[in-house]
Short mmCIF file of N, CA and C in Angstrom, two decimals:
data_model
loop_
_atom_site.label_atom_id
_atom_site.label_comp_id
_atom_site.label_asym_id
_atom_site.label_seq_id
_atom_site.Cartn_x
_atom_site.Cartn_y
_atom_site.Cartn_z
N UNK A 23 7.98 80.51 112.21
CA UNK A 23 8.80 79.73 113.12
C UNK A 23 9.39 78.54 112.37
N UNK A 24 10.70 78.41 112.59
CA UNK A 24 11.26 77.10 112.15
C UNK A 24 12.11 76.15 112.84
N UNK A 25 11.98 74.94 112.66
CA UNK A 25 12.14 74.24 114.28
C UNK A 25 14.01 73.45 113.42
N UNK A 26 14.38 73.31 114.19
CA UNK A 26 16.08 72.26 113.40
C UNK A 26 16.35 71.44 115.11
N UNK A 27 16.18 70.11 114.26
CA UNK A 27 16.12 68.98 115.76
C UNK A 27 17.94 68.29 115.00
N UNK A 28 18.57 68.91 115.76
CA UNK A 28 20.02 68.45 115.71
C UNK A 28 20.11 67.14 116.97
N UNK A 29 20.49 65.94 116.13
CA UNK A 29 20.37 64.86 116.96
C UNK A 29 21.62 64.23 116.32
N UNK A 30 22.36 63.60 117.46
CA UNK A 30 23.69 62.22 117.28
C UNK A 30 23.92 61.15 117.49
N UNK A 31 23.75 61.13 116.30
CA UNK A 31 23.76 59.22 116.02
C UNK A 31 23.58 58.22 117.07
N UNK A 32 23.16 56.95 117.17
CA UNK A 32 23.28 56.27 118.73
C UNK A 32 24.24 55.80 118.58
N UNK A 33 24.18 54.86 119.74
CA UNK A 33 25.42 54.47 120.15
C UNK A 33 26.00 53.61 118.78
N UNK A 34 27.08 53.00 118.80
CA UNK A 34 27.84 52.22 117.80
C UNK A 34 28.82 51.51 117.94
N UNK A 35 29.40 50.38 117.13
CA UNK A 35 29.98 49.32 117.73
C UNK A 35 31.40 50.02 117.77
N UNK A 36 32.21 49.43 118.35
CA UNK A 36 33.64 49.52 117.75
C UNK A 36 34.13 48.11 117.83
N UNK A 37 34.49 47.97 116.47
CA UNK A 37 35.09 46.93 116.11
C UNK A 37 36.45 47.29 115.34
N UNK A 38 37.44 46.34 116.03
CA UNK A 38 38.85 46.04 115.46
C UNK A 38 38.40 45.85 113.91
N UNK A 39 39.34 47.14 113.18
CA UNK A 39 39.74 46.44 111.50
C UNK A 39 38.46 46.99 110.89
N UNK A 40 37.33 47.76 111.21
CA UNK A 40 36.46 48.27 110.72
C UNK A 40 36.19 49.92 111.01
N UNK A 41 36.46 50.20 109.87
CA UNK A 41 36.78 51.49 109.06
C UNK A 41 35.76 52.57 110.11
N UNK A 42 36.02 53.47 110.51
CA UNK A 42 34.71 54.78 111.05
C UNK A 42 33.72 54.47 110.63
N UNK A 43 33.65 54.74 109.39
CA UNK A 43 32.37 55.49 109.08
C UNK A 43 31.15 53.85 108.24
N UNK A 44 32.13 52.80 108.19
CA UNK A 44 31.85 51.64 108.77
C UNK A 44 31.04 50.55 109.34
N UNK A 45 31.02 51.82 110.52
CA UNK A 45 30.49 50.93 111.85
C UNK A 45 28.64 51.03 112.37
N UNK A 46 28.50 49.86 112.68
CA UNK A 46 26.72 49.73 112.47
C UNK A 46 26.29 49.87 113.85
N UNK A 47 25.37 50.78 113.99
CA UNK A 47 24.73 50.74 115.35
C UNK A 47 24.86 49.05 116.09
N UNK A 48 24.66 49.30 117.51
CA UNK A 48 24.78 48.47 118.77
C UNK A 48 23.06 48.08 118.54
N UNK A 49 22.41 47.18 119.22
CA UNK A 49 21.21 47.08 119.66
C UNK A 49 20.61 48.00 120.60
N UNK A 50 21.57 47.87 121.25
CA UNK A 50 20.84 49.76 122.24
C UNK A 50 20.63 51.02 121.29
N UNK A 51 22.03 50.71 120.64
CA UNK A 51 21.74 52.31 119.71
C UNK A 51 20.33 51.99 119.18
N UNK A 52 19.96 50.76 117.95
CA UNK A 52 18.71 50.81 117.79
C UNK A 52 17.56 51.02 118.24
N UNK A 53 17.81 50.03 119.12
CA UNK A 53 16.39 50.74 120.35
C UNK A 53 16.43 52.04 120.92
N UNK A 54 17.68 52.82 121.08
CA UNK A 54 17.39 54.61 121.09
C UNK A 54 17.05 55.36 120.25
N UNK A 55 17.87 54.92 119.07
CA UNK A 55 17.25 55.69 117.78
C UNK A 55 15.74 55.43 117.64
N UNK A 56 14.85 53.95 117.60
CA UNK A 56 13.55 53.91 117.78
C UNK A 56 13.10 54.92 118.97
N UNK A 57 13.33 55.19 119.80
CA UNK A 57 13.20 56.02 120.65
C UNK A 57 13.11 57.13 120.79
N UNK A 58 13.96 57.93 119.87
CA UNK A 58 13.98 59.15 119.46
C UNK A 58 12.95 59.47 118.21
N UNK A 59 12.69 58.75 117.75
CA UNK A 59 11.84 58.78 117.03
C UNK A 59 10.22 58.92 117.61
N UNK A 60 10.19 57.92 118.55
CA UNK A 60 8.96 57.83 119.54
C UNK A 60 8.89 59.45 121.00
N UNK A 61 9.90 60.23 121.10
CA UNK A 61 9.95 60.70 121.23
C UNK A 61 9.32 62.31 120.53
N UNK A 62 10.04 62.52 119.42
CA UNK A 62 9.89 63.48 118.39
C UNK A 62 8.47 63.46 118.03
N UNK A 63 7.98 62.28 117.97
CA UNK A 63 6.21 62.30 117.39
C UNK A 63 5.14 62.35 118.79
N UNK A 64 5.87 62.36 119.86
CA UNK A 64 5.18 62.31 121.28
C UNK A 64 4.96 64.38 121.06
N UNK A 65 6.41 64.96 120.75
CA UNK A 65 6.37 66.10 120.61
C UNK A 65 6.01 67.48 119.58
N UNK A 66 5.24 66.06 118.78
CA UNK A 66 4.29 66.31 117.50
C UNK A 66 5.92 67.06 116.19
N UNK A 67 6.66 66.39 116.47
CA UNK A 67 7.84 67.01 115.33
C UNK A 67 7.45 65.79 114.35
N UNK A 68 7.55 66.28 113.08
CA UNK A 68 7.50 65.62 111.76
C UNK A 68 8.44 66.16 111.03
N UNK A 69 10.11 66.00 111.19
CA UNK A 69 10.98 66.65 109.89
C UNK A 69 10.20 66.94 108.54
N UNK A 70 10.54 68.14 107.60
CA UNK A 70 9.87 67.65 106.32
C UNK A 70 11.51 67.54 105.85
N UNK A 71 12.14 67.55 105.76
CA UNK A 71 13.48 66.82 105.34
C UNK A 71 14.33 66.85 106.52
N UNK A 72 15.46 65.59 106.25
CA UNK A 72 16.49 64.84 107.22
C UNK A 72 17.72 65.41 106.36
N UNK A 73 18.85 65.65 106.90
CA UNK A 73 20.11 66.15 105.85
C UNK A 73 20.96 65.42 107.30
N UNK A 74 21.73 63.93 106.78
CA UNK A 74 22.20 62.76 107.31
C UNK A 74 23.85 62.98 106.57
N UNK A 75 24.45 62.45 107.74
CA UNK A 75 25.93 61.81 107.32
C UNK A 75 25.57 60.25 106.88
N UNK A 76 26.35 60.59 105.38
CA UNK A 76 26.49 59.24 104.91
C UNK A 76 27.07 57.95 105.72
N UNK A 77 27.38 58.12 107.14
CA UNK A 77 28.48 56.58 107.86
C UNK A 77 26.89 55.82 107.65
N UNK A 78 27.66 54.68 107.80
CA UNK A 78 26.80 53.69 108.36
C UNK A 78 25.47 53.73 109.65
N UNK A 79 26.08 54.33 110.95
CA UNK A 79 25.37 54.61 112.13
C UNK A 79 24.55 55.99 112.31
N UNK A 80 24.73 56.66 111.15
CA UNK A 80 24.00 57.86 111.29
C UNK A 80 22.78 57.72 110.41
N UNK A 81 23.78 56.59 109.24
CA UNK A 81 22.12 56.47 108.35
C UNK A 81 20.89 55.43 108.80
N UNK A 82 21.46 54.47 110.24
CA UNK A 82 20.78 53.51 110.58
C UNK A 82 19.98 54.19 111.72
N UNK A 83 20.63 55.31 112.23
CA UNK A 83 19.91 56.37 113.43
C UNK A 83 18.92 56.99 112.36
N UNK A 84 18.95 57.60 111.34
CA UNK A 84 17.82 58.90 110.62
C UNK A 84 16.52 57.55 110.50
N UNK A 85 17.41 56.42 109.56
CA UNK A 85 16.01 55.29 109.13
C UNK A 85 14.99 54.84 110.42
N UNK A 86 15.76 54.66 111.73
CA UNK A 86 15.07 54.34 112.57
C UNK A 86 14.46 55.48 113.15
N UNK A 87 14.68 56.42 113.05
CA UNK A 87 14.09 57.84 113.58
C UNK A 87 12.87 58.05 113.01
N UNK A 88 12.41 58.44 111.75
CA UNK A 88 12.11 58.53 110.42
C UNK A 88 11.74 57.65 109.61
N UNK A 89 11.08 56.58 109.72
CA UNK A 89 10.85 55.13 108.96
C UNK A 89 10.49 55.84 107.48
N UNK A 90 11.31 55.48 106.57
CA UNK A 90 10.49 56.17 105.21
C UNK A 90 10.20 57.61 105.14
N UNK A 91 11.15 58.49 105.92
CA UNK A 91 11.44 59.80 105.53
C UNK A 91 12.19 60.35 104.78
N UNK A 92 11.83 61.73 104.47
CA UNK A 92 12.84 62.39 103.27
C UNK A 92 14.10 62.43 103.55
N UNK A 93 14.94 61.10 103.36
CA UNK A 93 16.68 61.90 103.72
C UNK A 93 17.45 61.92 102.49
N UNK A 94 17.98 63.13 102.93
CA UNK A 94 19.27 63.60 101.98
C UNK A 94 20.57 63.09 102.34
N UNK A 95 21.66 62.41 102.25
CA UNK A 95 22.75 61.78 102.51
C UNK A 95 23.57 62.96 102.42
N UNK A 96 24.33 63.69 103.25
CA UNK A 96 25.25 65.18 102.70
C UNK A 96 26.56 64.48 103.50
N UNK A 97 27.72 64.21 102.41
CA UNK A 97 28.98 63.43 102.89
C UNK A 97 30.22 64.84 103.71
N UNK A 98 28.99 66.32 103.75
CA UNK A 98 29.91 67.43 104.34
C UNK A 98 29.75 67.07 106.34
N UNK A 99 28.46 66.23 105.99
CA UNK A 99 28.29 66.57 107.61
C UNK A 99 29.33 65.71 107.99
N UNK A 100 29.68 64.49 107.52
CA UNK A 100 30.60 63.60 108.13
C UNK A 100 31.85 64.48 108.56
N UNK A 101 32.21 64.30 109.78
CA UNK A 101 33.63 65.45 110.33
C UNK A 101 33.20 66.53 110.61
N UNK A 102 31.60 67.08 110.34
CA UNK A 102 32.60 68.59 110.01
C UNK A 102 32.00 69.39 111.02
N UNK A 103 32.39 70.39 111.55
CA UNK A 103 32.45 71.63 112.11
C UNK A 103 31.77 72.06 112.05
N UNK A 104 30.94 73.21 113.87
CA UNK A 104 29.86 73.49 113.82
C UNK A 104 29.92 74.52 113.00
N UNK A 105 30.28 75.02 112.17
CA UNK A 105 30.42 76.54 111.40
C UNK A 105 30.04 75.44 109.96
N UNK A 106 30.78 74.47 109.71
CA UNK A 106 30.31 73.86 108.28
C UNK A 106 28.43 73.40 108.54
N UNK A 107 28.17 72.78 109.68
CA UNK A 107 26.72 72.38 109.49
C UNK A 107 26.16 73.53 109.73
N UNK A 108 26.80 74.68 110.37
CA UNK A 108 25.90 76.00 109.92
C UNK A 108 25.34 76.33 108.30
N UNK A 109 26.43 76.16 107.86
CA UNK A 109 26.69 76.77 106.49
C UNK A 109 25.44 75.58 105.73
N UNK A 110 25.55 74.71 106.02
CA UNK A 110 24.42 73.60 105.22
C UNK A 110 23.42 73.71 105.86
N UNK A 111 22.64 73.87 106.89
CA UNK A 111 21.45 74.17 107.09
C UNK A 111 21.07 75.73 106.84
N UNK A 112 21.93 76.59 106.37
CA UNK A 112 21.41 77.69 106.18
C UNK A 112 21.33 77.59 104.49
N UNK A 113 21.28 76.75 103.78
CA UNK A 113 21.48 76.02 102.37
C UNK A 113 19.88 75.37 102.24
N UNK A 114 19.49 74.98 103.00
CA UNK A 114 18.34 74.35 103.23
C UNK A 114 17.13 75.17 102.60
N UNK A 115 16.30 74.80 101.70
CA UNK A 115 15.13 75.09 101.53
C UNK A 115 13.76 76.05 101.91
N UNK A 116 13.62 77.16 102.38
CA UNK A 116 12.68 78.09 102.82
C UNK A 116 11.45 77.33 103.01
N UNK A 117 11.11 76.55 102.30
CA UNK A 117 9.97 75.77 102.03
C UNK A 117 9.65 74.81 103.57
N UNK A 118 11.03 74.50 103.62
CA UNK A 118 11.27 73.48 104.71
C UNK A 118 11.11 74.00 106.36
N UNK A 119 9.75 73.46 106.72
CA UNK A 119 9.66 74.23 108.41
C UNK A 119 10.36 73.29 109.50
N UNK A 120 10.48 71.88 109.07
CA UNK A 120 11.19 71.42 110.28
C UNK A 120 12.10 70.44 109.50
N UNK A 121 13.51 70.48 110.30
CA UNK A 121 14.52 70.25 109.33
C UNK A 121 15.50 69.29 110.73
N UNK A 122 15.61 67.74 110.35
CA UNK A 122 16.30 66.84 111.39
C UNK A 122 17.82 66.74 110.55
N UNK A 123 19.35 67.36 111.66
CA UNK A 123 20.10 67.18 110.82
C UNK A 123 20.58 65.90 111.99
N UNK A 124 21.69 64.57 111.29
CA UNK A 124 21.94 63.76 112.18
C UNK A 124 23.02 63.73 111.91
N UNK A 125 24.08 63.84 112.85
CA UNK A 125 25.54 63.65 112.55
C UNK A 125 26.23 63.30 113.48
N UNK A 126 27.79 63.97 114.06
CA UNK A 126 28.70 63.54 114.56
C UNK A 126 28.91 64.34 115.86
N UNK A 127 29.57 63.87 116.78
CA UNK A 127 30.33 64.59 117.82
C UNK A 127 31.73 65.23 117.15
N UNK A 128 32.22 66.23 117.44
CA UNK A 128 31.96 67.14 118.67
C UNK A 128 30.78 68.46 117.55
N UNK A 129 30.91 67.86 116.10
CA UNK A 129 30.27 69.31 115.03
C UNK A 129 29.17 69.37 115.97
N UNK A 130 28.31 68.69 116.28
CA UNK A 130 26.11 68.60 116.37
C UNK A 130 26.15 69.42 117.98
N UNK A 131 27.26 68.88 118.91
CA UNK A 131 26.96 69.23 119.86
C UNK A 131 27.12 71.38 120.40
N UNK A 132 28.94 71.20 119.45
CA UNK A 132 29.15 72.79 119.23
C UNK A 132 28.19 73.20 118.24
N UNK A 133 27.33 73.00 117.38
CA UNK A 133 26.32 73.40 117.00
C UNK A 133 25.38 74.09 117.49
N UNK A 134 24.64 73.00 118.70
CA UNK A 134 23.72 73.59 119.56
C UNK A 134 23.82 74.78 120.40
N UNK A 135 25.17 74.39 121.07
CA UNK A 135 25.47 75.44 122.04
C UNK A 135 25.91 76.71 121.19
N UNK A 136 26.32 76.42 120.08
CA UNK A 136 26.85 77.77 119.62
C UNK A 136 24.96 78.73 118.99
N UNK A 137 24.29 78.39 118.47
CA UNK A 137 23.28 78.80 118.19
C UNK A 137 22.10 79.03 119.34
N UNK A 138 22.25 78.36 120.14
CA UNK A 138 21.69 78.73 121.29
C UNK A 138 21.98 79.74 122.60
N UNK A 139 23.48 79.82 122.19
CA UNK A 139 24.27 80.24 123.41
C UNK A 139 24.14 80.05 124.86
N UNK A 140 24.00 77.90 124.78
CA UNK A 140 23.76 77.70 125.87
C UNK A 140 25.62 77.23 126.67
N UNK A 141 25.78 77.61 128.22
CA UNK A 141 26.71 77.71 128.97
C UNK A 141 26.29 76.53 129.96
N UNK A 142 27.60 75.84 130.22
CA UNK A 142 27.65 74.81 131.28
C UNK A 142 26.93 73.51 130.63
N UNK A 143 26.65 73.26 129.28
CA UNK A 143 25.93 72.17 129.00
C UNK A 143 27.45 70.94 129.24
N UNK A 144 26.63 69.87 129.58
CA UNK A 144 27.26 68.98 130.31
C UNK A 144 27.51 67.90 129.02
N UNK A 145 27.03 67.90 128.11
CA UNK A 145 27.28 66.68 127.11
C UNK A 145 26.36 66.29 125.89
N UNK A 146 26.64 65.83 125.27
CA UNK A 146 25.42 65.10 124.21
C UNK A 146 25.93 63.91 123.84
N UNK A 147 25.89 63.06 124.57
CA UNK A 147 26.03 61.16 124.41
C UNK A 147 25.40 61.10 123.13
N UNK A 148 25.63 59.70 122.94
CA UNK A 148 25.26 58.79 121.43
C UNK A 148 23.53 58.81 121.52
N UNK A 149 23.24 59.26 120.60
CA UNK A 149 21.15 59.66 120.55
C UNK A 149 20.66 61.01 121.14
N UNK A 150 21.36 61.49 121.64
CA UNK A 150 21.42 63.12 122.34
C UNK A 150 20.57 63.56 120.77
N UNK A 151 19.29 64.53 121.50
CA UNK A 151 19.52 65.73 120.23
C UNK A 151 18.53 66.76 121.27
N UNK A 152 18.82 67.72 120.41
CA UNK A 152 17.85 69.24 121.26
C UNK A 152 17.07 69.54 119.47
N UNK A 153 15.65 70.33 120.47
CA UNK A 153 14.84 70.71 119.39
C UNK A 153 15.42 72.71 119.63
N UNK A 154 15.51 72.92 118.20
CA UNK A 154 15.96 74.37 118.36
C UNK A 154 14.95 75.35 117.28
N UNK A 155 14.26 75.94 117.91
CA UNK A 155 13.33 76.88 117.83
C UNK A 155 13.44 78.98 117.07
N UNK A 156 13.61 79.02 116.04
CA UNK A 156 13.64 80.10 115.70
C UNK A 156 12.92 80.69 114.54
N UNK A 157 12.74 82.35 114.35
CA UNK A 157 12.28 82.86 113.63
C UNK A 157 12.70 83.06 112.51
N UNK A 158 14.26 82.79 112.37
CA UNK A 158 14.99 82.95 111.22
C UNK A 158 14.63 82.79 110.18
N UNK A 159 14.86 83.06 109.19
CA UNK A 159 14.65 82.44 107.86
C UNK A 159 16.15 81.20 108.17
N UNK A 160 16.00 80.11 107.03
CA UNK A 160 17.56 79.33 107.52
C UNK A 160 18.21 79.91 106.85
N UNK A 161 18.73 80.74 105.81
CA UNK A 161 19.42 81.63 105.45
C UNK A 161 20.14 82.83 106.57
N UNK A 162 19.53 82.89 107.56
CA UNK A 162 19.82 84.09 108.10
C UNK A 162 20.15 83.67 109.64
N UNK A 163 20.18 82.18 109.79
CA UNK A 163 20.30 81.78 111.07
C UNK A 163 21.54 81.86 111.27
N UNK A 164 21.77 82.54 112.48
CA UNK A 164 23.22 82.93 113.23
C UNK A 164 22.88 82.34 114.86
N UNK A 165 24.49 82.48 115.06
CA UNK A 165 24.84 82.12 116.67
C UNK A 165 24.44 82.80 117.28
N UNK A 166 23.57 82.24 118.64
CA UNK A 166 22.86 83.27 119.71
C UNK A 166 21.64 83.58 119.45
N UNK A 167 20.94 83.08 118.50
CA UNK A 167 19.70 83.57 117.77
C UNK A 167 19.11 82.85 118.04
N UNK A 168 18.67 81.78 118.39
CA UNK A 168 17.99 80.34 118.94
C UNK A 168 17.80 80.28 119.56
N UNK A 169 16.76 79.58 120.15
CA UNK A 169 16.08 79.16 121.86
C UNK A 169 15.99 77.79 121.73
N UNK A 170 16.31 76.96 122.33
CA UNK A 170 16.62 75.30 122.95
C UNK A 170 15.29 75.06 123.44
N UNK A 171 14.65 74.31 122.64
CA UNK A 171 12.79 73.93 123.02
C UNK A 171 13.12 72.78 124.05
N UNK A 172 14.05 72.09 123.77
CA UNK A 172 13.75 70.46 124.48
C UNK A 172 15.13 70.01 124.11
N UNK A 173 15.72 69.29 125.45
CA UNK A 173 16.77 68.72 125.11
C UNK A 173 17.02 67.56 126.43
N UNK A 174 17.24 66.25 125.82
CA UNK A 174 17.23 65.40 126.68
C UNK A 174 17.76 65.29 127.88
N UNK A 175 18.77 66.15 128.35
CA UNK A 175 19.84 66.23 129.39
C UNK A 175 18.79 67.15 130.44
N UNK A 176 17.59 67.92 129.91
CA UNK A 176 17.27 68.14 130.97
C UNK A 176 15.82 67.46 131.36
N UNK A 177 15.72 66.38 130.83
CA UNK A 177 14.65 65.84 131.14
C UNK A 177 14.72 64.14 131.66
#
């Protein structure tokens, strides 16, 4: 069994004249990202590696998630498409049983639903993540092949 906890960034400022990728979590975002973190260890998840968008708010979401965990900075997740973070978690390590990727809207969210083949999902706000549950090897993980362990929208 191998678990992939796809989670998005918290919330974040927007500020005039400061660049995307830029921009530093809100105080709420912090205190969610602590949260998600307090969460994940309530649900006994321990990533053994994090594979993070280099912005600013994604790397301040993994640190607060993860205090002193293994992250990898991958500058593909920034932007990209649920078919590209396919392609990089199926890149991922055999070794590796639980694998936290943290990134962006809309890639993390068409992610989930596309590997899960979940219908009618309503959203994934800023700190959203689902735990996703499969037998795959990550090499061999495809769309529809996944089962959705836990995901905040329904709890």
């Amino acid at each position: 069994m191998r678990t992939l906890i796809v989670l998005r960034h918290a919330k974040a400022v927007h500020t005039p004249g400061l660049s995307d990728p830029e921009r530093p979590l809100t105080e709420r975002g912090e205190r969610d990202a602590r949260k998600v973190g307090e969460a994940l260890a309530t649900l006994g998840l321990r990533p053994d590696l994090v594979l993070c968008s280099p912005s600013v708010r994604t790397r301040q979401t993994a640190e607060l998630v993860l205090p002193g965990g293994p992250i990898e900075f991958e500058r593909d997740i920034y932007e990209a498409y649920a078919d590209e973070l396919l392609e990089l978690v199926r890149r991922t390590d055999p070794q590796v049983r639980t694998l936290l990727l943290v990134g962006h809207n809309p890639g993390v969210h068409e992610l989930v639903l596309g590997l899960t083949s979940r219908d009618g999902d309503t959203g994934f706000p800023p700190g959203a993540f689902a735990v996703i549950e499969t037998d795959d090897e990550w090499a061999g993980l495809d769309s529809g092949r996944a089962v959705t362990r836990w995901n905040p929208k329904e709890h």
